[in-house]
Each structure stands twice: as C-alpha cells, then as structure tokens.
CSV table of C-alpha atoms in Angstrom, one decimal:
chain,number,residue,atom,x,y,z
A,179,MET,CA,171.8,13.8,83.1
A,180,GLU,CA,170.7,11.8,86.1
A,181,ASN,CA,170.8,13.4,89.2
A,182,ARG,CA,168.7,13.9,92.6
A,183,VAL,CA,167.0,17.3,92.5
A,184,LYS,CA,163.6,15.9,92.4
A,185,HIS,CA,163.8,14.1,95.8
A,186,ALA,CA,165.6,17.6,97.5
A,187,ARG,CA,163.0,19.2,96.1
A,188,VAL,CA,160.4,17.3,97.5
A,189,GLN,CA,162.8,16.8,100.4
A,190,SER,CA,162.5,20.5,101.5
A,191,GLY,CA,158.5,20.8,100.4
A,192,PHE,CA,159.3,22.8,97.4
A,193,THR,CA,157.1,23.0,94.4
A,194,GLN,CA,158.4,23.2,90.8
A,195,GLN,CA,157.4,26.6,90.5
A,196,GLN,CA,158.2,27.7,93.8
A,197,LEU,CA,161.9,26.2,93.2
A,198,ALA,CA,162.2,28.0,90.1
A,199,ASP,CA,160.8,31.3,91.7
A,200,GLN,CA,163.7,30.9,94.0
A,201,ILE,CA,167.3,30.8,91.9
A,202,GLY,CA,165.6,32.6,89.0
A,203,VAL,CA,165.3,30.4,86.7
A,204,THR,CA,161.9,28.8,85.2
A,205,ARG,CA,159.8,25.9,86.0
A,206,GLN,CA,160.2,24.0,82.6
A,207,THR,CA,163.6,24.2,83.5
A,208,ILE,CA,163.7,22.9,86.9
A,209,SER,CA,161.7,19.9,85.2
A,210,LEU,CA,163.8,19.3,82.2
A,211,ILE,CA,166.7,19.3,85.3
A,212,GLU,CA,164.4,17.2,87.6
A,213,LYS,CA,164.1,14.6,84.2
A,214,GLY,CA,167.9,14.9,83.0
A,215,SER,CA,166.8,16.2,80.2
A,216,TYR,CA,168.7,20.1,80.6
A,217,ASN,CA,172.5,19.9,81.9
A,218,PRO,CA,172.9,22.9,84.3
A,219,THR,CA,176.1,25.5,84.4
A,220,LEU,CA,177.8,24.9,87.4
A,221,ARG,CA,177.1,28.1,89.1
A,222,LEU,CA,172.9,27.1,88.8
A,223,CYS,CA,174.1,23.4,90.5
A,224,LEU,CA,175.5,25.6,93.5
A,225,GLU,CA,172.1,27.8,93.2
A,226,ILE,CA,169.8,24.6,93.1
A,227,CYS,CA,171.7,23.4,96.2
A,228,TYR,CA,171.6,26.7,98.4
A,229,ALA,CA,167.6,26.5,97.9
A,230,VAL,CA,167.3,22.8,99.0
A,231,ASN,CA,170.4,22.9,101.4
A,232,GLN,CA,172.2,19.9,100.2
A,233,SER,CA,175.6,20.0,98.8
A,234,LEU,CA,177.1,19.7,95.0
A,235,ASP,CA,178.1,15.5,95.7
A,236,GLU,CA,174.1,14.6,97.1
A,237,LEU,CA,172.7,16.3,94.3
A,238,PHE,CA,174.4,15.6,90.9
A,239,TRP,CA,178.3,13.4,91.7
A,240,ILE,CA,177.4,9.8,89.8
A,241,ASP,CA,180.3,7.0,89.6
A,242,LYS,CA,182.1,7.0,86.6
A,243,GLU,CA,181.4,4.1,84.4
A,244,GLU,CA,183.3,1.2,83.9
B,58,MET,CA,159.2,42.3,76.9
B,59,ARG,CA,160.8,41.2,80.9
B,60,PRO,CA,165.2,40.2,80.5
B,61,ILE,CA,165.3,36.8,80.1
B,62,ARG,CA,167.4,35.9,82.6
B,63,ASP,CA,167.1,31.9,82.8
B,64,GLU,CA,170.1,30.2,81.1
B,65,ARG,CA,168.8,28.0,79.5
B,66,LEU,CA,166.1,30.3,77.7
B,67,ILE,CA,169.4,32.8,77.0
B,68,ILE,CA,171.3,29.6,75.0
B,69,GLN,CA,168.0,28.7,73.0
B,70,ASN,CA,167.5,32.6,72.7
B,71,LEU,CA,171.1,32.2,70.9
B,72,ARG,CA,170.1,29.0,68.6
B,73,ASN,CA,167.5,30.7,67.3
B,74,ILE,CA,169.8,33.8,66.5
B,75,ARG,CA,171.9,30.7,65.0
B,76,LEU,CA,168.2,29.4,62.6
B,77,ALA,CA,167.8,32.8,61.8
B,78,PHE,CA,171.4,34.0,61.2
B,79,GLY,CA,171.7,31.6,58.7
B,80,VAL,CA,168.7,32.2,56.9
B,81,GLN,CA,169.2,35.7,56.5
B,82,SER,CA,172.3,35.0,55.1
B,83,ALA,CA,170.3,31.8,53.0
B,84,GLY,CA,168.3,34.9,51.6
B,85,ILE,CA,171.3,37.3,50.8
B,86,GLY,CA,173.8,34.2,48.7
B,87,ILE,CA,170.2,33.7,46.9
B,88,ILE,CA,169.5,37.1,46.4
B,89,LEU,CA,173.6,37.7,45.2
B,90,LEU,CA,173.7,34.5,43.1
B,91,TYR,CA,170.8,35.4,40.7
B,92,THR,CA,172.5,39.0,40.3
B,93,LEU,CA,174.8,37.4,39.5
B,94,ILE,CA,173.7,34.4,37.0
B,95,ARG,CA,170.8,37.1,36.0
B,96,TYR,CA,173.1,40.9,35.5
B,97,GLY,CA,177.1,40.0,36.3
B,98,LEU,CA,179.2,40.3,38.4
B,99,GLU,CA,179.2,44.2,38.6
B,100,GLU,CA,175.8,44.3,39.4
B,101,MET,CA,176.5,41.6,42.8
B,102,ILE,CA,178.9,44.2,44.1
B,103,ALA,CA,177.1,47.0,43.5
B,104,GLN,CA,174.2,45.6,45.5
B,105,PRO,CA,174.1,46.8,48.5
B,106,VAL,CA,173.6,43.6,50.2
B,107,TRP,CA,176.6,42.8,48.8
B,108,ILE,CA,178.1,45.2,51.5
B,109,VAL,CA,175.6,44.3,53.9
B,110,PHE,CA,177.1,40.1,53.2
B,111,MET,CA,180.8,41.2,53.0
B,112,LEU,CA,180.8,43.2,56.5
B,113,THR,CA,178.7,40.4,58.2
B,114,ALA,CA,181.6,38.1,56.7
B,115,ILE,CA,184.3,39.9,58.3
B,116,THR,CA,182.6,40.4,61.0
B,117,LEU,CA,182.6,37.0,62.3
B,118,GLY,CA,185.9,36.4,61.1
B,119,TYR,CA,187.4,38.9,63.1
B,120,ALA,CA,185.5,37.6,66.0
B,121,ASN,CA,186.3,34.2,65.1
B,122,LEU,CA,190.0,34.8,65.3
B,123,LYS,CA,189.9,34.7,69.3
B,124,ILE,CA,188.7,30.7,68.5
B,125,SER,CA,191.2,30.6,66.5
B,126,VAL,CA,194.0,31.8,69.1
B,127,ASP,CA,192.2,29.7,71.7
B,128,MET,CA,192.2,26.0,69.2
B,129,ASP,CA,195.8,26.5,68.6
B,130,ARG,CA,198.3,24.9,70.4
B,131,PRO,CA,201.8,26.3,69.4
B,132,SER,CA,205.4,24.6,70.1
B,133,ASN,CA,206.2,27.2,72.5
B,134,PRO,CA,203.2,29.2,73.9
B,135,ARG,CA,205.4,31.1,76.0
B,136,LYS,CA,207.3,33.1,73.6
B,137,PRO,CA,204.2,34.4,71.1
B,138,GLY,CA,205.4,35.7,67.5
B,139,SER,CA,206.2,39.3,67.8
B,140,TYR,CA,204.4,42.7,66.9
B,141,TYR,CA,207.6,43.4,64.1
B,142,TYR,CA,206.9,39.5,62.1
B,143,SER,CA,203.1,41.1,61.6
B,144,ILE,CA,203.9,44.1,60.1
B,145,LEU,CA,207.1,42.3,58.5
B,146,MET,CA,204.9,39.2,56.3
B,147,SER,CA,202.1,42.3,55.5
B,148,ALA,CA,204.8,44.6,54.3
B,149,ALA,CA,206.0,41.6,52.0
B,150,ALA,CA,203.2,40.1,50.8
B,151,GLY,CA,201.8,43.9,49.9
B,152,LEU,CA,205.2,44.6,48.2
B,153,ILE,CA,204.2,41.0,46.6
B,154,VAL,CA,201.1,41.4,44.6
B,155,GLY,CA,202.1,45.1,44.0
B,156,GLY,CA,204.6,44.4,42.1
B,157,LEU,CA,203.1,41.2,40.2
B,158,VAL,CA,200.3,44.3,39.6
B,159,TRP,CA,202.8,46.5,38.4
B,160,PHE,CA,205.3,43.5,36.1
B,161,SER,CA,201.4,42.1,34.8
B,162,HIS,CA,200.1,45.7,33.9
B,163,PRO,CA,202.9,47.1,32.7
B,164,LYS,CA,201.2,50.2,31.1
B,165,GLU,CA,198.9,51.5,33.9
B,166,PRO,CA,200.2,54.3,36.5
B,167,LEU,CA,201.8,52.9,39.0
B,168,ARG,CA,199.5,53.7,41.2
B,169,ASP,CA,197.5,51.5,40.6
B,170,ALA,CA,199.7,49.3,41.8
B,171,LEU,CA,200.7,50.9,45.1
B,172,ILE,CA,197.0,51.2,45.5
B,173,ILE,CA,196.6,47.3,45.5
B,174,GLY,CA,199.9,46.4,47.7
B,175,GLY,CA,198.6,48.9,50.2
B,176,VAL,CA,195.0,47.7,50.1
B,177,VAL,CA,196.6,44.5,50.9
B,178,PHE,CA,199.5,45.3,53.1
B,179,VAL,CA,196.8,46.9,55.5
B,180,CYS,CA,194.2,43.9,55.1
B,181,LEU,CA,197.0,41.0,55.9
B,182,LEU,CA,198.3,44.0,58.6
B,183,ILE,CA,195.5,44.5,60.7
B,184,PRO,CA,194.1,40.5,61.6
B,185,SER,CA,197.4,39.6,61.8
B,186,PHE,CA,198.3,42.6,64.4
B,187,VAL,CA,194.5,41.0,66.2
B,188,VAL,CA,195.5,37.0,66.2
B,189,SER,CA,199.4,38.5,67.5
B,190,TYR,CA,197.2,40.6,70.9
B,191,TRP,CA,195.6,37.6,71.5
B,192,ARG,CA,198.2,34.7,71.1
B,193,HIS,CA,200.0,37.6,73.8
B,194,LYS,CA,197.6,38.0,76.3
B,195,LYS,CA,197.3,34.2,75.8
B,196,ALA,CA,200.8,34.1,76.8
B,197,GLN,CA,200.9,36.7,79.4
B,198,ASP,CA,197.5,34.7,81.3
B,199,GLU,CA,199.2,31.2,81.4
B,200,GLN,CA,202.4,33.1,83.3
B,201,ASN,CA,200.6,34.3,85.7
B,202,GLU,CA,198.1,30.8,85.9
B,203,GLU,CA,201.6,29.1,86.7
C-alpha cells in the first residue's frame, strides 16, 4: 500500500537501519513498507509515526479511489 | 538464536510452519495410504503414525471450533443454545447409535452396544460443550460492548 514513510524518514535524518533499530524490526521490513510491498499492522504504523514525529494520517492516509 | 520480534518475520515464520505442516501431513498420508493398499486397514490403524495423524486432525478440529463460532451468525446471537441442549442431543445420538448396533448385531452382548453408544455420546458432548462455551462467551462479549 502506498505511503509516505520514506519521505518522512529522510526528513527526520534516519537511515533505514536506524529507523529499524529504533522500532525493533529489520531493515528489510522498513524497505518493504516504503516500497508498499508489505502492509504493517496498526501498532507498527504507530511506532513508525512516533519515531519520525508525524501523525498516522500524514504517513499512511490515502483517499478512497472512486 | 534470538527471538523474532519483527512482525513481518513472525508472519513469515508462521507461513513456513504451515508449509512444513502440509509437507508432513502429505508424508503421513502417503505412508498410511501405502500401508492401506499393501497390508490392509488393520495394519494401517495399528501404525503409530495413524495416532499422530488422528491427534493432529482432532487438535486442528478443536482449534478451528473457535473460528466456526466467530464465523456463524445465529438468528439470535444474544441467546446461545443451552448446555442442557448439548447434553440432550449427544445423549440422543449415543442412544440411536447404540440402539442401531444392538439391533443390527443381536447376538453380540449388550455391553458392546453400550460402549459404542457411550463413545458416540462423549465424542459429541465434548465438542458441543466447547461450541456452547464459545457461543456464550461471544454473546457475553457482544452484550458488554453495547
């Protein structure tokens, strides 16, 4: 699923590995989330939001397709 | 080996276990089928893998009862069936099966019919009690949420 995690991570000055270490997952998981190949649980979404200081809405919200 | 904390890897691990379970079940199935064809039913049932196969099937069946209860949508979810109904239905099934055995083998002692009827009663009573328990719990949860 499309998201803005990569943009937020770069803005916060994290590498994928640093973000992964902070929230307790592997770098590959962060990479897959950024590519939209893996849909994280709500808990992991929140962990990412806390780490990059952004809201769930800013990172993961997408408008419903018509 | 460190414990897995990454949710993606936990899911991947569960998928791998499912795959291994499928392979193992297929292997057991092939062994049992081979024994059945080559040596007959008696030999197949006497094999230890038959017990493993049956125990696995029973465990999976019991574990899936909760899923069945969550999936079904009864007409009145607030009033799940009574526990007495489970006992009554299991007893009726046990009596019918026991009676059929008694009538179809009149020369065999009554004890055999009683044992078979008793086994059917117990085998139906336990799962129906488990289902009733989950239904009661589900009804209670739904009432608490409202």
